Structure formats: structure tokens, C-alpha cells
Amino acid sequence: MTSFRKELWFETKSRRAFINITPQVEAALNESGIKEGLCLVNTMHISASVFINDDERGLHADFERWLEALAPHEPVAQYRHNDTGEDNADAHLKRTIMGREVVVAITGGKLDFGPWEPIFYEEFDGGRKKRVLGKIVGE
Amino acid sequence: MTSFRKELWFETKSRRAFINITPQVEAALNESGIKEGLCLVNTMHISASVFINDDERGLHADFERWLEALAPHEPVAQYRHNDTGEDNADAHLKRTIMGREVVVAITGGKLDFGPWEPIFYEEFDGGRKKRVLGKIVGE
Amino acid sequence: MTSFRKELWFETKSRRAFINITPQVEAALNESGIKEGLCLVNTMHISASVFINDDERGLHADFERWLEALAPHEPVAQYRHNDTGEDNADAHLKRTIMGREVVVAITGGKLDFGPWEPIFYEEFDGGRKKRVLGKIVGE
């Protein structure tokens, strides 16, 4: 069994953003040399998500509007977490809906995806450097 | 380390459906011969889910009603994704709630489940052939 | 490849509760002796969750209020699942939002976490003994 670890760094200028990180995950897989196994991709922060869904701008606008309705940013005083001086309680809730991680099968040295399965990093509290962890286990 | 891959195919006539796929996953595990490890089960489509919860008809009716309230199918024009000619934006949102994948421990050649843990495929945009991927890694 | 299995048992007196289980998962990892690999942590029950988010009391109060708004416990008669004699349909829905499992990378014999990534068990239907499964695969 071999394992391979790679940190991917991102910094978004906006508070919220979608980034298709499939190319970086594929590059990590190629670097690992692993042909069969499992690839874990998780955000290392609790105000961001990693998920798989369509790379389509309209859908991302729908996600934005939907998440804002389910867990509104304002008024910030509605959240007890924000009593600590933070203003990102909504980011923790939104990340819960979208997820922390994906696990992807590795087959024949490739990410074993269906026809429309890009991996996204979603930022809910940007403006600083944040990390995604890729961990590949196999042989 | 050994790995085993199996595609499971489904076609539902209705737009939405729940299918208990535990027997197919168990059959794949038996075919693999793997006794200890991890089993990833994920839908290969972004308008469907794989999840673990109760095999109880009343609960499925509750899920249906609940997901329709959280992400209504109609009016389809409320979603920017549907401007592309699709009418399945709600399916992408519903699948986000229910999840893309489960990872199940393999112990002693069996799916290492609690007392009530069947694996379900949930279809949100049926009427065509769609796939679930099982990938088992272990020995 | 080595694998290691550990059951963690919990009994909460209240119906709902958050328990930081990171120390127990770290102890299991140390007991396993595994240095590189993947660690699956999942609840074995379908009315409870395992997730990663902040260990902050205000945020937990926000989660409680938010989940109760998304999937209210009462009136219990609003759920078809409760026609079976249960009163925990809402617990199944809440657990769906919070998730069944997390997969954590193991690097250098440690849980490979970002700066604020504790693992929580969340109980939605307590008052009896329930289990979390840790399964570690690696070497």
C-alpha cells in the first residue's frame, strides 16, 4: 500500500466563491503514481466545502440563492456563534449543507468519475489563505 | 492490497424513486473476496444520491415531502440552471441534501453495519439508465 | 495493509446532545499503530450523526435552532414515519443534514486535521446506548 498527501492552497478575494479544483486533484493523483485505490479530498476549514456537482454558472447562482435562504448571513446577531465576535455562523451552516469532503475511486490511474463529476471547493468566508487536503491511498 | 470495482445500473420509470441497493453491494463484496477494508458507494450522476437510512415507506414519504419543500421542482423558471433548457435544477439541490456517497467499513467479509443501515439509491431525475459505482479497497 | 476496528459507545440522557469524540478517535488510532491511511468514523444508528465542525457552544445552539426550523420535532403527527409508533422522524431528517460519517486522513500516525477540526457525535434520539464505528485502514 502506498499513500500520498498534497495540500492545495486557495485565496479568494470575495467572501464566497466556487472553484473547480479537479485539475489540481488530477495533478496530485498523477504525482502520486497510484493506479488503484481511494482519494479523499477535504477542506481543512470549517467555513468551506468540498463537493461534486455541475460546473454550470446558473446552478452555482441557484446554490448561492438557496443557501442564503436556508442560512442567511444577516442579521448576524441572529446567531449565538457571532456573539464570540465572529460574523461567519452562516458559513458553518452553509458548509454543513454542501459537505466537508468527497471520496473518489481511483481506477487505472484516473479519478473514476461519471460523465459530469467535477470536484468543487466552495468558500463561504474568504479573503484569506485556506487549504484543501488530498490524501490518496492505494497502489 | 486488493481493489475491486463494480458498476450497478438502474433505470426508474418515475422521476423520483428510492431503491434499496444493499443486496447488490453485498453481492459485489462477495465477488471481490475482500475481507477487511473500505467500500465506497457513490452515484455517478449529479441528480441522484446514495445514502444510508431506514427502509420504511413512511419515512420515504417524509423525505419526499421535506425535500420538495426545501427545493421545489416548480416553478422551474425560478432556477437559473433551468435557463440552459434543463428542468432538473431542483434535483441537483435535493441530491446535495441527501448526499453523493457513503463509505462503509468491511469487517470479516461483511458490510460492517449497525442494526438498521441499508444503502439507498435515490433518483431525482429518472427515466434513463444511471449508474452507481462500488469500489472496494482492502485485502 | 492493516486494518483496525473500534466501537465507541455513548448514552446521552437528553434527547439531543453534541459530544466531541476526537479524544476517543485519537486513542483508537494510537491503539491501531497505523501511521498512514484513512480513518472512517460513522454512527451505526440512523437517528444520529458524525460530523466535523467547531467546538463552540454558541454554534451548537445555532445548529439546534436551525435544525429544529428545518425539521421540527412537533407536531409528531406531521410525519408518516411516526404512524409506525415512532416519534423520531425528525431525527432521521436532522441526521441527513448533519451527515452519517467522516473520513479523515492519517498522516505520520495522527489525524490529519486543519486548525479547527474536531469530530462530533450528535444525538437526535437519545436515552439509550448507541455506537460509533471507527475503521482505520493503512499501514
CSV table of C-alpha atoms in Angstrom, one decimal:
chain,number,residue,atom,x,y,z
A,1,MET,CA,0.0,0.0,0.0
A,2,THR,CA,1.2,3.5,-0.8
A,3,SER,CA,-0.1,6.8,0.4
A,4,PHE,CA,0.3,10.3,-0.9
A,5,ARG,CA,-0.6,13.6,0.6
A,6,LYS,CA,-1.0,17.0,-1.0
A,7,GLU,CA,-2.2,20.4,0.3
A,8,LEU,CA,-3.9,22.7,-2.2
A,9,TRP,CA,-4.0,26.3,-1.2
A,10,PHE,CA,-6.6,28.9,-2.2
A,11,GLU,CA,-7.3,32.5,-1.5
A,12,THR,CA,-10.5,34.1,-2.8
A,13,LYS,CA,-10.9,37.9,-2.7
A,14,SER,CA,-14.7,37.6,-2.4
A,15,ARG,CA,-16.4,36.2,0.7
A,16,ARG,CA,-18.0,33.5,-1.3
A,17,ALA,CA,-16.7,31.6,-4.4
A,18,PHE,CA,-16.8,28.3,-6.3
A,19,ILE,CA,-13.5,26.9,-7.6
A,20,ASN,CA,-13.3,23.8,-9.8
A,21,ILE,CA,-10.3,22.0,-8.3
A,22,THR,CA,-10.5,18.9,-10.5
A,23,PRO,CA,-7.3,19.8,-12.4
A,24,GLN,CA,-5.3,20.1,-9.1
A,25,VAL,CA,-6.6,16.8,-7.8
A,26,GLU,CA,-5.8,15.1,-11.1
A,27,ALA,CA,-2.3,16.6,-10.9
A,28,ALA,CA,-1.8,15.3,-7.4
A,29,LEU,CA,-3.0,11.8,-8.5
A,30,ASN,CA,-0.5,11.8,-11.4
A,31,GLU,CA,2.2,12.9,-9.0
A,32,SER,CA,1.3,10.0,-6.6
A,33,GLY,CA,1.7,7.3,-9.2
A,34,ILE,CA,-1.2,5.4,-7.6
A,35,LYS,CA,-3.3,3.4,-10.0
A,36,GLU,CA,-5.9,1.7,-7.8
A,37,GLY,CA,-7.3,3.0,-4.5
A,38,LEU,CA,-9.3,5.8,-2.9
A,39,CYS,CA,-8.8,9.6,-3.0
A,40,LEU,CA,-10.1,11.7,-0.1
A,41,VAL,CA,-10.5,15.4,-0.8
A,42,ASN,CA,-11.5,17.5,2.2
A,43,THR,CA,-11.4,21.1,3.1
A,44,MET,CA,-9.2,21.7,6.2
A,45,HIS,CA,-11.5,24.6,7.3
A,46,ILE,CA,-15.0,24.5,8.8
A,47,SER,CA,-16.3,27.5,6.8
A,48,ALA,CA,-15.8,25.9,3.4
A,49,SER,CA,-16.9,22.9,1.5
A,50,VAL,CA,-15.7,20.3,-1.0
A,51,PHE,CA,-18.4,18.7,-3.1
A,52,ILE,CA,-19.2,17.2,-6.5
A,53,ASN,CA,-21.8,18.8,-8.8
A,54,ASP,CA,-22.2,20.5,-12.1
A,55,ASP,CA,-19.7,23.1,-13.4
A,56,GLU,CA,-22.6,25.4,-14.6
A,57,ARG,CA,-22.8,29.0,-13.7
A,58,GLY,CA,-26.6,29.0,-13.5
A,59,LEU,CA,-26.6,26.2,-11.0
A,60,HIS,CA,-24.0,28.0,-8.9
A,61,ALA,CA,-26.3,31.0,-8.8
A,62,ASP,CA,-29.1,28.7,-7.7
A,63,PHE,CA,-26.9,27.2,-4.9
A,64,GLU,CA,-26.0,30.8,-3.7
A,65,ARG,CA,-29.6,31.9,-3.5
A,66,TRP,CA,-30.7,28.6,-1.9
A,67,LEU,CA,-28.0,28.5,0.7
A,68,GLU,CA,-28.7,32.2,1.6
A,69,ALA,CA,-32.4,31.4,2.1
A,70,LEU,CA,-31.6,28.3,4.2
A,71,ALA,CA,-28.9,30.0,6.3
A,72,PRO,CA,-28.9,33.8,5.9
A,73,HIS,CA,-25.8,35.8,6.6
A,74,GLU,CA,-27.8,38.7,8.0
A,75,PRO,CA,-28.8,39.8,10.5
A,76,VAL,CA,-25.5,38.5,12.0
A,77,ALA,CA,-26.9,38.9,15.5
A,78,GLN,CA,-29.4,36.1,15.0
A,79,TYR,CA,-26.5,33.6,15.6
A,80,ARG,CA,-25.1,32.9,19.0
A,81,HIS,CA,-21.8,31.9,17.4
A,82,ASN,CA,-21.4,35.5,16.3
A,83,ASP,CA,-21.6,36.6,20.0
A,84,THR,CA,-17.9,35.5,20.0
A,85,GLY,CA,-17.0,38.4,17.7
A,86,GLU,CA,-17.2,36.3,14.5
A,87,ASP,CA,-19.7,37.1,11.7
A,88,ASN,CA,-19.5,33.7,10.0
A,89,ALA,CA,-22.0,31.5,11.8
A,90,ASP,CA,-23.9,31.2,8.5
A,91,ALA,CA,-20.7,29.9,6.8
A,92,HIS,CA,-20.7,27.0,9.2
A,93,LEU,CA,-24.3,26.1,8.4
A,94,LYS,CA,-23.9,26.5,4.7
A,95,ARG,CA,-20.8,24.3,4.7
A,96,THR,CA,-22.8,21.7,6.5
A,97,ILE,CA,-25.3,21.5,3.7
A,98,MET,CA,-22.6,21.4,1.0
A,99,GLY,CA,-20.3,19.0,2.8
A,100,ARG,CA,-16.7,18.7,4.1
A,101,GLU,CA,-15.3,16.0,1.8
A,102,VAL,CA,-15.6,13.7,-1.1
A,103,VAL,CA,-14.1,10.2,-1.6
A,104,VAL,CA,-13.4,9.3,-5.2
A,105,ALA,CA,-12.4,5.9,-6.5
A,106,ILE,CA,-9.1,5.6,-8.4
A,107,THR,CA,-9.2,3.2,-11.3
A,108,GLY,CA,-6.4,2.7,-13.9
A,109,GLY,CA,-4.6,5.8,-12.6
A,110,LYS,CA,-7.6,8.1,-13.1
A,111,LEU,CA,-10.4,9.7,-10.9
A,112,ASP,CA,-13.2,7.2,-11.6
A,113,PHE,CA,-16.0,9.7,-12.4
A,114,GLY,CA,-19.4,9.6,-14.0
A,115,PRO,CA,-19.9,11.9,-17.1
A,116,TRP,CA,-20.4,15.2,-15.1
A,117,GLU,CA,-18.5,15.0,-11.8
A,118,PRO,CA,-16.1,17.9,-11.2
A,119,ILE,CA,-14.8,18.5,-7.7
A,120,PHE,CA,-15.5,21.9,-6.3
A,121,TYR,CA,-14.1,23.9,-3.4
A,122,GLU,CA,-16.7,26.3,-2.1
A,123,GLU,CA,-15.7,29.2,0.0
A,124,PHE,CA,-18.1,30.8,2.5
A,125,ASP,CA,-15.8,33.0,4.4
A,126,GLY,CA,-13.0,34.1,2.1
A,127,GLY,CA,-10.3,36.8,1.9
A,128,ARG,CA,-7.6,34.7,3.5
A,129,LYS,CA,-5.5,31.6,2.5
A,130,LYS,CA,-7.2,28.3,3.1
A,131,ARG,CA,-6.4,24.7,2.3
A,132,VAL,CA,-7.8,21.6,0.8
A,133,LEU,CA,-6.2,18.2,1.7
A,134,GLY,CA,-5.9,15.4,-0.9
A,135,LYS,CA,-4.9,12.0,0.6
A,136,ILE,CA,-4.6,9.1,-1.8
A,137,VAL,CA,-4.3,5.5,-0.6
A,138,GLY,CA,-3.7,2.6,-2.9
A,139,GLU,CA,-1.0,1.1,-5.0
B,1,MET,CA,-3.9,-4.5,-1.0
B,2,THR,CA,-6.6,-5.5,-3.4
B,3,SER,CA,-9.2,-3.4,-5.1
B,4,PHE,CA,-12.5,-4.3,-6.8
B,5,ARG,CA,-14.8,-2.2,-8.9
B,6,LYS,CA,-18.4,-2.8,-9.9
B,7,GLU,CA,-20.9,-0.6,-11.7
B,8,LEU,CA,-24.6,-1.1,-10.7
B,9,TRP,CA,-27.1,0.1,-13.3
B,10,PHE,CA,-30.6,1.4,-12.6
B,11,GLU,CA,-33.5,2.8,-14.6
B,12,THR,CA,-36.5,4.1,-12.9
B,13,LYS,CA,-39.7,4.8,-14.8
B,14,SER,CA,-40.8,7.6,-12.4
B,15,ARG,CA,-38.9,10.9,-12.0
B,16,ARG,CA,-38.2,10.1,-8.4
B,17,ALA,CA,-37.6,6.8,-6.6
B,18,PHE,CA,-35.9,5.1,-3.7
B,19,ILE,CA,-34.1,1.8,-4.3
B,20,ASN,CA,-32.6,-0.4,-1.6
B,21,ILE,CA,-29.3,-1.4,-3.2
B,22,THR,CA,-27.8,-3.3,-0.2
B,23,PRO,CA,-28.2,-6.7,-1.9
B,24,GLN,CA,-26.2,-5.6,-4.9
B,25,VAL,CA,-23.5,-4.0,-2.8
B,26,GLU,CA,-23.3,-7.2,-0.7
B,27,ALA,CA,-23.0,-9.3,-3.9
B,28,ALA,CA,-20.2,-7.1,-5.2
B,29,LEU,CA,-18.4,-7.5,-1.8
B,30,ASN,CA,-18.8,-11.3,-2.0
B,31,GLU,CA,-17.5,-11.2,-5.6
B,32,SER,CA,-14.5,-9.2,-4.5
B,33,GLY,CA,-13.3,-11.7,-1.9
B,34,ILE,CA,-12.1,-8.7,0.2
B,35,LYS,CA,-12.4,-9.4,4.0
B,36,GLU,CA,-11.1,-6.2,5.6
B,37,GLY,CA,-11.1,-2.7,4.2
B,38,LEU,CA,-13.4,0.1,3.0
B,39,CYS,CA,-16.2,0.2,0.5
B,40,LEU,CA,-17.1,3.4,-1.3
B,41,VAL,CA,-20.6,3.5,-2.9
B,42,ASN,CA,-21.3,6.6,-4.9
B,43,THR,CA,-23.8,7.7,-7.6
B,44,MET,CA,-22.0,8.6,-10.8
B,45,HIS,CA,-24.7,11.2,-11.6
B,46,ILE,CA,-25.2,14.6,-10.1
B,47,SER,CA,-29.0,14.4,-9.9
B,48,ALA,CA,-29.1,11.3,-7.7
B,49,SER,CA,-28.0,10.3,-4.3
B,50,VAL,CA,-26.6,7.4,-2.3
B,51,PHE,CA,-27.3,7.4,1.4
B,52,ILE,CA,-28.0,5.2,4.4
B,53,ASN,CA,-31.3,5.5,6.3
B,54,ASP,CA,-34.3,3.5,7.2
B,55,ASP,CA,-36.1,1.2,4.7
B,56,GLU,CA,-39.5,2.4,5.8
B,57,ARG,CA,-42.1,3.6,3.4
B,58,GLY,CA,-43.5,6.3,5.8
B,59,LEU,CA,-40.0,7.8,6.2
B,60,HIS,CA,-39.5,7.9,2.4
B,61,ALA,CA,-42.8,9.8,2.1
B,62,ASP,CA,-41.5,12.2,4.7
B,63,PHE,CA,-38.2,12.6,2.8
B,64,GLU,CA,-40.1,13.3,-0.4
B,65,ARG,CA,-42.3,16.0,1.1
B,66,TRP,CA,-39.4,17.5,3.0
B,67,LEU,CA,-37.1,17.7,0.0
B,68,GLU,CA,-39.9,19.2,-2.1
B,69,ALA,CA,-40.4,21.9,0.5
B,70,LEU,CA,-36.6,22.7,0.7
B,71,ALA,CA,-36.1,22.6,-3.1
B,72,PRO,CA,-39.3,22.7,-5.0
B,73,HIS,CA,-39.4,21.4,-8.6
B,74,GLU,CA,-41.8,24.1,-9.7
B,75,PRO,CA,-41.9,26.7,-10.9
B,76,VAL,CA,-38.9,25.5,-13.0
B,77,ALA,CA,-38.3,29.1,-14.0
B,78,GLN,CA,-37.1,30.0,-10.5
B,79,TYR,CA,-33.8,28.3,-11.2
B,80,ARG,CA,-31.1,29.8,-13.4
B,81,HIS,CA,-29.8,26.3,-14.2
B,82,ASN,CA,-33.1,25.7,-16.0
B,83,ASP,CA,-32.3,28.6,-18.3
B,84,THR,CA,-30.0,26.1,-20.1
B,85,GLY,CA,-33.0,24.1,-21.2
B,86,GLU,CA,-32.9,21.7,-18.3
B,87,ASP,CA,-35.7,21.3,-15.8
B,88,ASN,CA,-33.8,19.5,-13.1
B,89,ALA,CA,-32.1,22.2,-11.0
B,90,ASP,CA,-34.1,21.0,-8.0
B,91,ALA,CA,-32.7,17.5,-8.5
B,92,HIS,CA,-29.1,19.0,-8.0
B,93,LEU,CA,-30.2,20.7,-4.8
B,94,LYS,CA,-32.1,17.7,-3.4
B,95,ARG,CA,-29.1,15.4,-4.1
B,96,THR,CA,-26.9,17.8,-2.2
B,97,ILE,CA,-29.1,17.3,0.9
B,98,MET,CA,-29.2,13.5,0.6
B,99,GLY,CA,-25.5,13.1,-0.4
B,100,ARG,CA,-23.4,11.6,-3.2
B,101,GLU,CA,-21.7,8.7,-1.4
B,102,VAL,CA,-21.3,6.5,1.6
B,103,VAL,CA,-18.2,4.8,2.8
B,104,VAL,CA,-18.8,1.6,4.7
B,105,ALA,CA,-16.3,-0.5,6.7
B,106,ILE,CA,-15.7,-4.1,5.6
B,107,THR,CA,-15.1,-6.4,8.5
B,108,GLY,CA,-14.9,-10.2,8.3
B,109,GLY,CA,-16.0,-10.1,4.7
B,110,LYS,CA,-19.3,-8.3,5.6
B,111,LEU,CA,-20.6,-4.7,5.4
B,112,ASP,CA,-20.0,-3.5,8.9
B,113,PHE,CA,-23.4,-2.0,9.7
B,114,GLY,CA,-25.4,-1.0,12.7
B,115,PRO,CA,-28.8,-2.7,13.2
B,116,TRP,CA,-30.7,-0.5,10.6
B,117,GLU,CA,-28.3,0.6,7.9
B,118,PRO,CA,-29.5,-0.2,4.4
B,119,ILE,CA,-27.9,1.6,1.5
B,120,PHE,CA,-30.3,3.5,-0.8
B,121,TYR,CA,-30.0,4.9,-4.3
B,122,GLU,CA,-32.3,7.9,-4.6
B,123,GLU,CA,-33.3,9.1,-8.1
B,124,PHE,CA,-34.3,12.7,-8.6
B,125,ASP,CA,-34.4,12.8,-12.4
B,126,GLY,CA,-35.2,9.3,-13.6
B,127,GLY,CA,-36.5,7.8,-16.8
B,128,ARG,CA,-33.0,6.9,-18.1
B,129,LYS,CA,-30.2,4.5,-17.3
B,130,LYS,CA,-28.0,5.7,-14.5
B,131,ARG,CA,-25.1,4.1,-12.6
B,132,VAL,CA,-23.8,3.6,-9.0
B,133,LEU,CA,-20.1,2.8,-8.5
B,134,GLY,CA,-18.9,0.4,-5.9
B,135,LYS,CA,-15.1,0.5,-5.2
B,136,ILE,CA,-13.8,-1.8,-2.5
B,137,VAL,CA,-10.2,-1.5,-1.2
B,138,GLY,CA,-8.7,-3.9,1.3
B,139,GLU,CA,-7.4,-7.4,1.4
C,1,MET,CA,-2.2,-3.2,4.6
C,2,THR,CA,-3.5,-3.3,8.2
C,3,SER,CA,-7.0,-2.6,9.4
C,4,PHE,CA,-8.3,-1.8,12.8
C,5,ARG,CA,-11.9,-1.6,14.1
C,6,LYS,CA,-13.2,0.1,17.3
C,7,GLU,CA,-16.7,0.6,18.6
C,8,LEU,CA,-17.3,3.7,20.7
C,9,TRP,CA,-20.4,3.6,22.9
C,10,PHE,CA,-22.4,6.6,24.1
C,11,GLU,CA,-25.5,7.1,26.1
C,12,THR,CA,-27.0,10.6,26.4
C,13,LYS,CA,-29.6,11.3,29.0
C,14,SER,CA,-31.2,14.1,26.9
C,15,ARG,CA,-32.9,13.5,23.6
C,16,ARG,CA,-30.3,15.7,21.8
C,17,ALA,CA,-26.7,16.3,22.5
C,18,PHE,CA,-23.3,17.1,21.0
C,19,ILE,CA,-20.2,15.0,22.1
C,20,ASN,CA,-16.7,15.8,21.0
C,21,ILE,CA,-15.3,12.4,20.2
C,22,THR,CA,-11.9,13.4,18.9
C,23,PRO,CA,-10.1,12.0,22.0
C,24,GLN,CA,-11.7,8.6,21.6
C,25,VAL,CA,-10.8,8.5,17.9
C,26,GLU,CA,-7.2,9.5,18.6
C,27,ALA,CA,-7.0,6.8,21.2
C,28,ALA,CA,-8.2,4.2,18.7
C,29,LEU,CA,-5.7,5.5,16.2
C,30,ASN,CA,-2.9,5.1,18.7
C,31,GLU,CA,-4.1,1.6,19.6
C,32,SER,CA,-4.1,0.7,15.9
C,33,GLY,CA,-0.4,1.6,15.3
C,34,ILE,CA,-1.4,2.7,11.8
C,35,LYS,CA,0.8,5.6,10.5
C,36,GLU,CA,-0.6,6.3,7.0
C,37,GLY,CA,-4.0,5.7,5.7
C,38,LEU,CA,-7.7,6.6,6.1
C,39,CYS,CA,-9.9,6.6,9.1
C,40,LEU,CA,-13.7,6.2,8.7
C,41,VAL,CA,-15.8,7.3,11.6
C,42,ASN,CA,-19.6,6.7,11.3
C,43,THR,CA,-22.5,6.5,13.5
C,44,MET,CA,-24.1,3.0,13.5
C,45,HIS,CA,-27.6,4.5,14.0
C,46,ILE,CA,-29.8,6.4,11.6
C,47,SER,CA,-31.0,8.9,14.2
C,48,ALA,CA,-27.6,10.3,14.9
C,49,SER,CA,-24.7,12.0,13.1
C,50,VAL,CA,-20.9,12.2,12.9
C,51,PHE,CA,-19.6,15.4,11.6
C,52,ILE,CA,-16.7,17.9,11.8
C,53,ASN,CA,-17.3,21.5,12.9
C,54,ASP,CA,-16.4,24.0,15.6
C,55,ASP,CA,-16.3,23.0,19.3
C,56,GLU,CA,-18.1,26.2,20.2
C,57,ARG,CA,-21.2,26.3,22.4
C,58,GLY,CA,-22.8,29.2,20.5
C,59,LEU,CA,-22.5,27.4,17.2
C,60,HIS,CA,-24.1,24.3,18.7
C,61,ALA,CA,-27.0,26.4,19.9
C,62,ASP,CA,-27.3,27.8,16.3
C,63,PHE,CA,-27.3,24.2,14.9
C,64,GLU,CA,-30.0,23.2,17.3
C,65,ARG,CA,-32.3,26.1,16.4
C,66,TRP,CA,-31.5,25.7,12.7
C,67,LEU,CA,-32.2,22.0,12.5
C,68,GLU,CA,-35.4,22.4,14.5
C,69,ALA,CA,-36.6,25.0,12.0
C,70,LEU,CA,-35.7,22.8,9.0
C,71,ALA,CA,-37.2,19.6,10.5
C,72,PRO,CA,-39.4,20.3,13.5
C,73,HIS,CA,-39.9,17.6,16.1
C,74,GLU,CA,-43.5,18.7,16.6
C,75,PRO,CA,-46.2,18.1,15.7
C,76,VAL,CA,-45.1,14.5,15.5
C,77,ALA,CA,-48.3,13.6,13.5
C,78,GLN,CA,-46.9,15.6,10.5
C,79,TYR,CA,-44.6,12.7,9.7
C,80,ARG,CA,-45.8,9.4,8.1
C,81,HIS,CA,-42.8,7.6,9.7
C,82,ASN,CA,-44.4,8.4,13.1
C,83,ASP,CA,-47.5,6.4,12.1
C,84,THR,CA,-45.4,3.3,12.9
C,85,GLY,CA,-45.5,4.3,16.6
C,86,GLU,CA,-42.1,6.1,16.5
C,87,ASP,CA,-41.8,9.8,17.3
C,88,ASN,CA,-38.4,10.3,15.8
C,89,ALA,CA,-39.0,11.1,12.1
C,90,ASP,CA,-37.4,14.5,12.6
C,91,ALA,CA,-34.3,12.8,13.9
C,92,HIS,CA,-33.8,11.0,10.6
C,93,LEU,CA,-34.2,14.2,8.7
C,94,LYS,CA,-31.8,16.2,11.0
C,95,ARG,CA,-29.2,13.4,10.8
C,96,THR,CA,-29.4,13.7,7.0
C,97,ILE,CA,-28.4,17.4,7.2
C,98,MET,CA,-25.5,16.8,9.6
C,99,GLY,CA,-24.3,13.6,7.9
C,100,ARG,CA,-23.6,9.9,8.8
C,101,GLU,CA,-19.8,9.8,8.6
C,102,VAL,CA,-16.5,11.5,8.1
C,103,VAL,CA,-13.3,10.1,6.5
C,104,VAL,CA,-10.1,11.6,7.9
C,105,ALA,CA,-6.6,11.2,6.5
C,106,ILE,CA,-4.0,9.6,8.7
C,107,THR,CA,-0.5,11.1,8.3
C,108,GLY,CA,2.5,10.4,10.5
C,109,GLY,CA,0.3,8.5,13.0
C,110,LYS,CA,-2.0,11.5,13.5
C,111,LEU,CA,-5.5,12.6,12.4
C,112,ASP,CA,-4.5,15.0,9.6
C,113,PHE,CA,-6.7,17.9,10.5
C,114,GLY,CA,-6.9,21.6,9.7
C,115,PRO,CA,-6.6,24.0,12.7
C,116,TRP,CA,-10.2,23.6,13.9
C,117,GLU,CA,-11.5,20.2,13.0
C,118,PRO,CA,-12.9,18.3,16.0
C,119,ILE,CA,-15.1,15.2,15.3
C,120,PHE,CA,-18.6,15.3,16.9
C,121,TYR,CA,-21.2,12.7,17.6
C,122,GLU,CA,-24.6,14.3,17.5
C,123,GLU,CA,-27.5,12.6,19.1
C,124,PHE,CA,-31.1,13.3,17.9
C,125,ASP,CA,-32.9,10.5,19.7
C,126,GLY,CA,-31.0,9.7,22.9
C,127,GLY,CA,-31.7,8.0,26.2
C,128,ARG,CA,-30.3,4.6,25.1
C,129,LYS,CA,-26.8,3.2,24.3
C,130,LYS,CA,-25.7,3.9,20.8
C,131,ARG,CA,-22.5,3.3,18.9
C,132,VAL,CA,-19.9,4.9,16.6
C,133,LEU,CA,-17.7,2.8,14.5
C,134,GLY,CA,-14.1,3.7,13.8
C,135,LYS,CA,-12.4,1.7,11.0
C,136,ILE,CA,-8.8,2.5,10.1
C,137,VAL,CA,-7.1,1.2,7.0
C,138,GLY,CA,-3.5,1.7,6.2
C,139,GLU,CA,-0.1,0.7,7.4
